[in-house]
PDB file of C-alpha atoms and ligand atoms in Angstrom:
ATOM      1  CA  UNK A   1      28.491 144.697  38.424  1.00  0.00           C
ATOM      2  CA  UNK A   2      31.648 144.648  36.733  1.00  0.00           C
ATOM      3  CA  UNK A   3      31.422 142.051  33.847  1.00  0.00           C
ATOM      4  CA  UNK A   4      34.718 140.972  33.399  1.00  0.00           C
ATOM      5  CA  UNK A   5      35.279 137.520  33.418  1.00  0.00           C
ATOM      6  CA  UNK A   6      37.915 136.266  36.048  1.00  0.00           C
ATOM      7  CA  UNK A   7      37.374 132.562  36.338  1.00  0.00           C
ATOM      8  CA  UNK A   8      35.668 130.220  33.864  1.00  0.00           C
ATOM      9  CA  UNK A   9      34.735 126.677  34.886  1.00  0.00           C
ATOM     10  CA  UNK A  10      33.671 124.564  31.701  1.00  0.00           C
ATOM     11  CA  UNK A  11      32.110 120.972  31.865  1.00  0.00           C
ATOM     12  CA  UNK A  12      33.333 120.036  35.219  1.00  0.00           C
ATOM     13  CA  UNK A  13      32.882 116.380  36.005  1.00  0.00           C
ATOM     14  CA  UNK A  14      34.039 114.324  39.062  1.00  0.00           C
ATOM     15  CA  UNK A  15      33.033 110.935  40.354  1.00  0.00           C
ATOM     16  CA  UNK A  16      34.301 109.355  43.525  1.00  0.00           C
ATOM     17  CA  UNK A  17      34.556 105.627  44.063  1.00  0.00           C
ATOM     18  CA  UNK A  18      33.948 102.708  41.452  1.00  0.00           C
ATOM     19  CA  UNK A  19      31.463 100.561  40.277  1.00  0.00           C
ATOM     20  CA  UNK A  20      28.003 100.198  42.255  1.00  0.00           C
ATOM     21  CA  UNK A  21      29.283 102.562  45.101  1.00  0.00           C
ATOM     22  CA  UNK A  22      30.422 105.355  42.620  1.00  0.00           C
ATOM     23  CA  UNK A  23      29.116 108.752  43.378  1.00  0.00           C
ATOM     24  CA  UNK A  24      28.899 111.492  40.946  1.00  0.00           C
ATOM     25  CA  UNK A  25      29.790 114.654  42.783  1.00  0.00           C
ATOM     26  CA  UNK A  26      29.778 116.861  39.798  1.00  0.00           C
ATOM     27  CA  UNK A  27      28.125 116.260  36.527  1.00  0.00           C
ATOM     28  CA  UNK A  28      29.324 118.522  33.749  1.00  0.00           C
ATOM     29  CA  UNK A  29      29.320 121.852  35.598  1.00  0.00           C
ATOM     30  CA  UNK A  30      29.953 125.161  33.948  1.00  0.00           C
ATOM     31  CA  UNK A  31      30.063 128.441  35.853  1.00  0.00           C
ATOM     32  CA  UNK A  32      31.350 131.693  34.828  1.00  0.00           C
ATOM     33  CA  UNK A  33      32.772 134.147  37.678  1.00  0.00           C
ATOM     34  CA  UNK A  34      33.048 137.733  37.250  1.00  0.00           C
ATOM     35  CA  UNK A  35      35.531 140.056  38.574  1.00  0.00           C
ATOM     36  CA  UNK A  36      34.402 142.018  41.767  1.00  0.00           C
ATOM     37  CA  UNK A  37      31.143 139.977  42.133  1.00  0.00           C
ATOM     38  CA  UNK A  38      29.584 138.543  45.091  1.00  0.00           C
ATOM     39  CA  UNK A  39      28.367 134.950  44.270  1.00  0.00           C
ATOM     40  CA  UNK A  40      26.376 132.749  46.473  1.00  0.00           C
ATOM     41  CA  UNK A  41      26.309 128.978  45.750  1.00  0.00           C
ATOM     42  CA  UNK A  42      23.320 127.209  47.424  1.00  0.00           C
ATOM     43  CA  UNK A  43      22.450 123.760  47.799  1.00  0.00           C
ATOM     44  CA  UNK A  44      21.571 121.239  50.472  1.00  0.00           C
ATOM     45  CA  UNK A  45      24.342 119.050  51.855  1.00  0.00           C
ATOM     46  CA  UNK A  46      26.020 116.427  49.320  1.00  0.00           C
ATOM     47  CA  UNK A  47      24.956 118.345  46.166  1.00  0.00           C
ATOM     48  CA  UNK A  48      28.596 119.011  45.165  1.00  0.00           C
ATOM     49  CA  UNK A  49      29.230 122.766  46.536  1.00  0.00           C
ATOM     50  CA  UNK A  50      32.610 121.851  48.054  1.00  0.00           C
ATOM     51  CA  UNK A  51      33.549 119.725  45.218  1.00  0.00           C
ATOM     52  CA  UNK A  52      32.980 122.490  42.939  1.00  0.00           C
ATOM     53  CA  UNK A  53      34.882 125.275  45.216  1.00  0.00           C
ATOM     54  CA  UNK A  54      37.856 122.891  45.618  1.00  0.00           C
ATOM     55  CA  UNK A  55      38.016 122.759  41.963  1.00  0.00           C
ATOM     56  CA  UNK A  56      37.807 126.669  41.205  1.00  0.00           C
ATOM     57  CA  UNK A  57      40.469 127.058  43.844  1.00  0.00           C
ATOM     58  CA  UNK A  58      42.801 124.341  42.163  1.00  0.00           C
ATOM     59  CA  UNK A  59      42.665 122.112  45.240  1.00  0.00           C
ATOM     60  CA  UNK A  60      41.307 119.193  43.425  1.00  0.00           C
ATOM     61  CA  UNK A  61      41.410 118.098  39.569  1.00  0.00           C
ATOM     62  CA  UNK A  62      38.254 117.197  37.670  1.00  0.00           C
ATOM     63  CA  UNK A  63      37.889 113.803  35.870  1.00  0.00           C
ATOM     64  CA  UNK A  64      36.624 115.877  33.032  1.00  0.00           C
ATOM     65  CA  UNK A  65      36.445 119.757  32.195  1.00  0.00           C
ATOM     66  CA  UNK A  66      38.703 122.363  33.515  1.00  0.00           C
ATOM     67  CA  UNK A  67      38.752 125.764  34.960  1.00  0.00           C
ATOM     68  CA  UNK A  68      40.381 128.806  33.124  1.00  0.00           C
ATOM     69  CA  UNK A  69      42.127 131.642  34.831  1.00  0.00           C
ATOM     70  CA  UNK A  70      43.364 134.495  32.660  1.00  0.00           C
ATOM     71  CA  UNK A  71      42.530 132.530  29.703  1.00  0.00           C
ATOM     72  CA  UNK A  72      44.672 129.592  30.457  1.00  0.00           C
ATOM     73  CA  UNK A  73      43.454 126.114  32.005  1.00  0.00           C
ATOM     74  CA  UNK A  74      44.574 126.251  35.832  1.00  0.00           C
ATOM     75  CA  UNK A  75      45.088 122.291  35.351  1.00  0.00           C
ATOM     76  CA  UNK A  76      46.962 122.008  31.776  1.00  0.00           C
ATOM     77  CA  UNK A  77      50.392 123.121  33.335  1.00  0.00           C
ATOM     78  CA  UNK A  78      50.747 120.473  35.822  1.00  0.00           C
ATOM     79  CA  UNK A  79      51.302 120.479  39.596  1.00  0.00           C
ATOM     80  CA  UNK A  80      53.158 123.758  39.427  1.00  0.00           C
ATOM     81  CA  UNK A  81      50.799 125.953  37.652  1.00  0.00           C
ATOM     82  CA  UNK A  82      48.090 124.406  39.952  1.00  0.00           C
ATOM     83  CA  UNK A  83      50.167 125.467  43.062  1.00  0.00           C
ATOM     84  CA  UNK A  84      51.165 128.873  41.769  1.00  0.00           C
ATOM     85  CA  UNK A  85      47.337 129.415  41.175  1.00  0.00           C
ATOM     86  CA  UNK A  86      46.382 128.199  44.603  1.00  0.00           C
ATOM     87  CA  UNK A  87      49.041 130.111  46.372  1.00  0.00           C
ATOM     88  CA  UNK A  88      48.804 133.560  44.476  1.00  0.00           C
ATOM     89  CA  UNK A  89      45.277 133.835  43.156  1.00  0.00           C
ATOM     90  CA  UNK A  90      42.728 132.134  45.571  1.00  0.00           C
ATOM     91  CA  UNK A  91      42.195 132.744  49.174  1.00  0.00           C
ATOM     92  CA  UNK A  92      40.326 130.063  51.083  1.00  0.00           C
ATOM     93  CA  UNK A  93      37.862 130.344  54.070  1.00  0.00           C
ATOM     94  CA  UNK A  94      36.672 127.332  55.765  1.00  0.00           C
ATOM     95  CA  UNK A  95      33.751 126.205  57.915  1.00  0.00           C
ATOM     96  CA  UNK A  96      36.336 125.006  60.488  1.00  0.00           C
ATOM     97  CA  UNK A  97      38.744 127.939  60.456  1.00  0.00           C
ATOM     98  CA  UNK A  98      41.930 125.772  59.668  1.00  0.00           C
ATOM     99  CA  UNK A  99      44.303 127.870  61.943  1.00  0.00           C
ATOM    100  CA  UNK A 100      47.302 126.351  63.423  1.00  0.00           C
ATOM    101  CA  UNK A 101      46.975 126.166  67.185  1.00  0.00           C
ATOM    102  CA  UNK A 102      50.577 126.623  67.954  1.00  0.00           C
ATOM    103  CA  UNK A 103      50.785 130.038  66.215  1.00  0.00           C
ATOM    104  CA  UNK A 104      49.404 133.522  66.934  1.00  0.00           C
ATOM    105  CA  UNK A 105      47.053 135.430  64.937  1.00  0.00           C
ATOM    106  CA  UNK A 106      49.934 137.211  63.309  1.00  0.00           C
ATOM    107  CA  UNK A 107      51.875 134.190  62.522  1.00  0.00           C
ATOM    108  CA  UNK A 108      49.158 132.271  60.981  1.00  0.00           C
ATOM    109  CA  UNK A 109      48.498 135.263  58.665  1.00  0.00           C
ATOM    110  CA  UNK A 110      52.050 135.676  58.157  1.00  0.00           C
ATOM    111  CA  UNK A 111      52.272 132.140  56.593  1.00  0.00           C
ATOM    112  CA  UNK A 112      50.499 133.102  53.446  1.00  0.00           C
ATOM    113  CA  UNK A 113      51.425 136.887  53.561  1.00  0.00           C
ATOM    114  CA  UNK A 114      53.711 138.617  50.859  1.00  0.00           C
ATOM    115  CA  UNK A 115      55.383 140.216  53.877  1.00  0.00           C
ATOM    116  CA  UNK A 116      54.574 141.150  57.732  1.00  0.00           C
ATOM    117  CA  UNK A 117      53.085 144.575  56.812  1.00  0.00           C
ATOM    118  CA  UNK A 118      50.395 143.074  54.619  1.00  0.00           C
ATOM    119  CA  UNK A 119      49.858 140.492  57.586  1.00  0.00           C
ATOM    120  CA  UNK A 120      49.054 143.214  59.947  1.00  0.00           C
ATOM    121  CA  UNK A 121      46.978 145.317  57.513  1.00  0.00           C
ATOM    122  CA  UNK A 122      44.958 142.070  56.853  1.00  0.00           C
ATOM    123  CA  UNK A 123      44.232 141.678  60.431  1.00  0.00           C
ATOM    124  CA  UNK A 124      43.321 145.375  60.899  1.00  0.00           C
ATOM    125  CA  UNK A 125      41.101 144.871  58.036  1.00  0.00           C
ATOM    126  CA  UNK A 126      38.788 142.501  60.081  1.00  0.00           C
ATOM    127  CA  UNK A 127      39.126 144.206  63.342  1.00  0.00           C
ATOM    128  CA  UNK A 128      41.805 142.245  64.807  1.00  0.00           C
ATOM    129  CA  UNK A 129      44.769 144.841  65.164  1.00  0.00           C
ATOM    130  CA  UNK A 130      44.646 144.488  68.739  1.00  0.00           C
ATOM    131  CA  UNK A 131      45.021 140.613  68.850  1.00  0.00           C
ATOM    132  CA  UNK A 132      48.143 140.066  66.768  1.00  0.00           C
ATOM    133  CA  UNK A 133      49.659 138.128  69.403  1.00  0.00           C
ATOM    134  CA  UNK A 134      46.688 135.970  70.773  1.00  0.00           C
ATOM    135  CA  UNK A 135      46.558 132.334  69.855  1.00  0.00           C
ATOM    136  CA  UNK A 136      43.712 130.717  68.338  1.00  0.00           C
ATOM    137  CA  UNK A 137      42.545 129.097  71.555  1.00  0.00           C
ATOM    138  CA  UNK A 138      42.012 132.546  72.967  1.00  0.00           C
ATOM    139  CA  UNK A 139      39.714 133.738  70.381  1.00  0.00           C
ATOM    140  CA  UNK A 140      35.908 133.254  70.067  1.00  0.00           C
ATOM    141  CA  UNK A 141      34.841 131.313  66.818  1.00  0.00           C
ATOM    142  CA  UNK A 142      33.758 134.574  65.120  1.00  0.00           C
ATOM    143  CA  UNK A 143      37.313 135.986  65.899  1.00  0.00           C
ATOM    144  CA  UNK A 144      38.990 132.674  64.630  1.00  0.00           C
ATOM    145  CA  UNK A 145      37.217 132.974  61.233  1.00  0.00           C
ATOM    146  CA  UNK A 146      38.241 136.644  61.042  1.00  0.00           C
ATOM    147  CA  UNK A 147      41.973 135.351  61.377  1.00  0.00           C
ATOM    148  CA  UNK A 148      41.195 132.848  58.677  1.00  0.00           C
ATOM    149  CA  UNK A 149      39.727 135.570  56.347  1.00  0.00           C
ATOM    150  CA  UNK A 150      42.883 137.633  57.083  1.00  0.00           C
ATOM    151  CA  UNK A 151      44.991 134.875  56.370  1.00  0.00           C
ATOM    152  CA  UNK A 152      43.135 134.667  52.710  1.00  0.00           C
ATOM    153  CA  UNK A 153      43.380 138.264  52.405  1.00  0.00           C
ATOM    154  CA  UNK A 154      47.018 138.677  53.156  1.00  0.00           C
ATOM    155  CA  UNK A 155      48.191 136.844  50.056  1.00  0.00           C
ATOM    156  CA  UNK A 156      46.372 139.442  48.132  1.00  0.00           C
ATOM    157  CA  UNK A 157      44.127 136.960  46.489  1.00  0.00           C
ATOM    158  CA  UNK A 158      42.143 137.928  43.839  1.00  0.00           C
ATOM    159  CA  UNK A 159      39.309 135.844  44.870  1.00  0.00           C
ATOM    160  CA  UNK A 160      37.996 134.475  48.208  1.00  0.00           C
ATOM    161  CA  UNK A 161      36.417 131.044  48.054  1.00  0.00           C
ATOM    162  CA  UNK A 162      34.630 130.651  51.533  1.00  0.00           C
ATOM    163  CA  UNK A 163      32.964 127.048  52.063  1.00  0.00           C
ATOM    164  CA  UNK A 164      30.241 127.427  54.733  1.00  0.00           C
ATOM    165  CA  UNK A 165      31.969 130.283  56.187  1.00  0.00           C
ATOM    166  CA  UNK A 166      29.245 130.969  59.072  1.00  0.00           C
ATOM    167  CA  UNK A 167      28.634 127.039  59.559  1.00  0.00           C
ATOM    168  CA  UNK A 168      30.312 127.054  62.611  1.00  0.00           C
ATOM    169  CA  UNK A 169      29.214 130.012  64.210  1.00  0.00           C
ATOM    170  CA  UNK A 170      26.271 131.482  66.106  1.00  0.00           C
ATOM    171  CA  UNK A 171      23.725 133.639  64.151  1.00  0.00           C
ATOM    172  CA  UNK A 172      24.899 136.883  65.481  1.00  0.00           C
ATOM    173  CA  UNK A 173      28.729 136.202  64.536  1.00  0.00           C
ATOM    174  CA  UNK A 174      27.864 134.540  61.373  1.00  0.00           C
ATOM    175  CA  UNK A 175      26.180 137.695  60.553  1.00  0.00           C
ATOM    176  CA  UNK A 176      29.293 139.662  61.290  1.00  0.00           C
ATOM    177  CA  UNK A 177      31.294 137.421  59.181  1.00  0.00           C
ATOM    178  CA  UNK A 178      29.035 138.062  56.201  1.00  0.00           C
ATOM    179  CA  UNK A 179      29.454 141.657  56.793  1.00  0.00           C
ATOM    180  CA  UNK A 180      33.260 141.283  56.645  1.00  0.00           C
ATOM    181  CA  UNK A 181      33.027 139.486  53.421  1.00  0.00           C
ATOM    182  CA  UNK A 182      30.698 141.792  52.030  1.00  0.00           C
ATOM    183  CA  UNK A 183      32.958 144.654  52.945  1.00  0.00           C
ATOM    184  CA  UNK A 184      35.882 143.020  51.057  1.00  0.00           C
ATOM    185  CA  UNK A 185      33.637 142.554  48.187  1.00  0.00           C
ATOM    186  CA  UNK A 186      31.968 145.958  47.788  1.00  0.00           C
ATOM    187  CA  UNK A 187      34.780 148.257  49.512  1.00  0.00           C
ATOM    188  CA  UNK A 188      37.803 146.480  48.474  1.00  0.00           C
ATOM    189  CA  UNK A 189      36.868 145.022  45.123  1.00  0.00           C
ATOM    190  CA  UNK A 190      37.562 141.258  46.007  1.00  0.00           C
ATOM    191  CA  UNK A 191      35.754 138.485  44.050  1.00  0.00           C
ATOM    192  CA  UNK A 192      33.920 136.612  46.729  1.00  0.00           C
ATOM    193  CA  UNK A 193      32.268 133.234  46.449  1.00  0.00           C
ATOM    194  CA  UNK A 194      30.420 132.141  49.340  1.00  0.00           C
ATOM    195  CA  UNK A 195      28.914 128.411  49.485  1.00  0.00           C
ATOM    196  CA  UNK A 196      26.043 127.689  51.722  1.00  0.00           C
ATOM    197  CA  UNK A 197      22.989 126.082  52.472  1.00  0.00           C
ATOM    198  CA  UNK A 198      21.393 128.863  53.916  1.00  0.00           C
ATOM    199  CA  UNK A 199      18.882 130.284  51.270  1.00  0.00           C
ATOM    200  CA  UNK A 200      18.558 133.649  52.789  1.00  0.00           C
ATOM    201  CA  UNK A 201      22.323 134.501  52.554  1.00  0.00           C
ATOM    202  CA  UNK A 202      21.708 134.392  48.786  1.00  0.00           C
ATOM    203  CA  UNK A 203      19.783 137.939  49.175  1.00  0.00           C
ATOM    204  CA  UNK A 204      23.016 139.577  49.711  1.00  0.00           C
ATOM    205  CA  UNK A 205      24.619 138.070  46.428  1.00  0.00           C
ATOM    206  CA  UNK A 206      25.097 139.824  43.157  1.00  0.00           C
ATOM    207  CA  UNK A 207      23.909 136.325  41.514  1.00  0.00           C
ATOM    208  CA  UNK A 208      22.829 133.170  43.055  1.00  0.00           C
ATOM    209  CA  UNK A 209      23.836 129.787  41.698  1.00  0.00           C
ATOM    210  CA  UNK A 210      21.692 126.840  42.921  1.00  0.00           C
ATOM    211  CA  UNK A 211      22.840 123.171  42.821  1.00  0.00           C
ATOM    212  CA  UNK A 212      21.009 119.831  43.247  1.00  0.00           C
ATOM    213  CA  UNK A 213      22.757 116.531  42.386  1.00  0.00           C
ATOM    214  CA  UNK A 214      25.915 117.696  41.375  1.00  0.00           C
ATOM    215  CA  UNK A 215      24.591 120.022  38.792  1.00  0.00           C
ATOM    216  CA  UNK A 216      23.604 123.800  38.643  1.00  0.00           C
ATOM    217  CA  UNK A 217      19.738 123.907  38.318  1.00  0.00           C
ATOM    218  CA  UNK A 218      19.491 127.634  38.415  1.00  0.00           C
ATOM    219  CA  UNK A 219      21.217 130.976  38.009  1.00  0.00           C
ATOM    220  CA  UNK A 220      19.633 134.158  39.200  1.00  0.00           C
ATOM    221  CA  UNK A 221      20.862 137.810  39.192  1.00  0.00           C
ATOM    222  CA  UNK A 222      20.022 140.342  41.977  1.00  0.00           C
ATOM    223  CA  UNK A 223      19.812 143.858  40.718  1.00  0.00           C
ATOM    224  CA  UNK A 224      19.491 144.937  44.437  1.00  0.00           C
ATOM    225  CA  UNK A 225      21.451 142.899  46.585  1.00  0.00           C
ATOM    226  CA  UNK A 226      20.686 143.238  50.161  1.00  0.00           C
ATOM    227  CA  UNK A 227      23.209 144.122  52.938  1.00  0.00           C
ATOM    228  CA  UNK A 228      24.428 141.388  55.066  1.00  0.00           C
ATOM    229  CA  UNK A 229      23.270 142.993  58.209  1.00  0.00           C
ATOM    230  CA  UNK A 230      19.573 143.094  56.801  1.00  0.00           C
ATOM    231  CA  UNK A 231      19.445 139.516  56.113  1.00  0.00           C
ATOM    232  CA  UNK A 232      17.428 137.248  58.627  1.00  0.00           C
ATOM    233  CA  UNK A 233      17.281 133.493  58.498  1.00  0.00           C
TER     234      UNK A 233
HETATM  235  P1  ADP B   1      28.465 119.582  49.611  1.00  0.00           P
HETATM  236  O1  ADP B   1      29.735 120.442  49.867  1.00  0.00           O
HETATM  237  O2  ADP B   1      27.553 120.236  48.646  1.00  0.00           O
HETATM  238  O3  ADP B   1      27.900 119.127  50.922  1.00  0.00           O
HETATM  239  P2  ADP B   1      30.287 117.663  48.433  1.00  0.00           P
HETATM  240  O4  ADP B   1      31.000 118.524  47.336  1.00  0.00           O
HETATM  241  O5  ADP B   1      31.254 117.443  49.604  1.00  0.00           O
HETATM  242  O6  ADP B   1      28.900 118.387  48.456  1.00  0.00           O
HETATM  243  O7  ADP B   1      30.165 116.092  48.075  1.00  0.00           O
HETATM  244  C1  ADP B   1      29.523 115.861  47.035  1.00  0.00           C
HETATM  245  C2  ADP B   1      29.114 114.293  46.876  1.00  0.00           C
HETATM  246  O8  ADP B   1      30.477 113.691  46.627  1.00  0.00           O
HETATM  247  C3  ADP B   1      28.430 113.742  48.164  1.00  0.00           C
HETATM  248  O9  ADP B   1      27.882 112.756  47.762  1.00  0.00           O
HETATM  249  C4  ADP B   1      29.771 113.204  48.744  1.00  0.00           C
HETATM  250  O10 ADP B   1      29.668 112.109  49.727  1.00  0.00           O
HETATM  251  C5  ADP B   1      30.784 112.728  47.540  1.00  0.00           C
HETATM  252  N1  ADP B   1      32.123 113.090  48.026  1.00  0.00           N
HETATM  253  C6  ADP B   1      32.776 114.297  48.102  1.00  0.00           C
HETATM  254  N2  ADP B   1      34.074 114.143  48.590  1.00  0.00           N
HETATM  255  C7  ADP B   1      34.224 112.635  48.379  1.00  0.00           C
HETATM  256  C8  ADP B   1      35.392 111.882  48.728  1.00  0.00           C
HETATM  257  N3  ADP B   1      36.770 112.522  48.928  1.00  0.00           N
HETATM  258  N4  ADP B   1      35.198 110.648  48.598  1.00  0.00           N
HETATM  259  C9  ADP B   1      34.192 110.082  48.193  1.00  0.00           C
HETATM  260  N5  ADP B   1      33.169 110.876  48.060  1.00  0.00           N
HETATM  261  C10 ADP B   1      32.941 112.037  48.161  1.00  0.00           C
HETATM  262 MG1   MG B   2      30.533 120.860  51.603  1.00  0.00          MG
END
């Protein structure tokens, strides 16, 4: 594993609501992410995984603590530096794909791509080069998730943040999507973070971070990650 530090989260703290109804979503979480690694964040529903991922991606600011990228806090330069980080550095993949229904696959990807060629290339990488002009409604769930991965790829993001990327997919399709993400990490040097509640998915990771109640309870290294196609759950 490459051991260059890419992102460093320090003391992230976040509560939602006030008074008796207040929920601590993150309770002083610190996490280092290394360039080129495949990191899986595991934990049951409500433990703070999405809140953490959103902060790593500059989508949401913490009450306390910060996220460093390139030695600088992504939150300290105001909205513009957060926006730049979100636009240029991170790509998001969501459980629900978040594609624009009125746009074709190519148009969806083109929205974030540096140029059209990059958009086409990203769609080729996820195996959809024959379907550039299809609309989301003409795709299966797995294909829609491929488009959304291509969208994250096309902007040449350093890091792919994937929130339950297989959550809305059937088992076989989910495995194929994990294969795509694995290939991006192993073959194309992307840093890939996968949030999931499926423990077995942790076997494909270089490192597994386990969360509970807004905190990290364990971090383990996998010296020999298992290929996604050999994982069963
Ligand atoms: P996970 O992704 O692990 O399921 P989340 O990060 O979504 O967990 O949520 C962590 C906790 O914060 C949960 O108790 C959730 O209900 C709460 N929470 C998350 N987002 C909000 C919000 N926008 N408003 C209020 N509570 C929230
Ligand atoms: Mg979540």
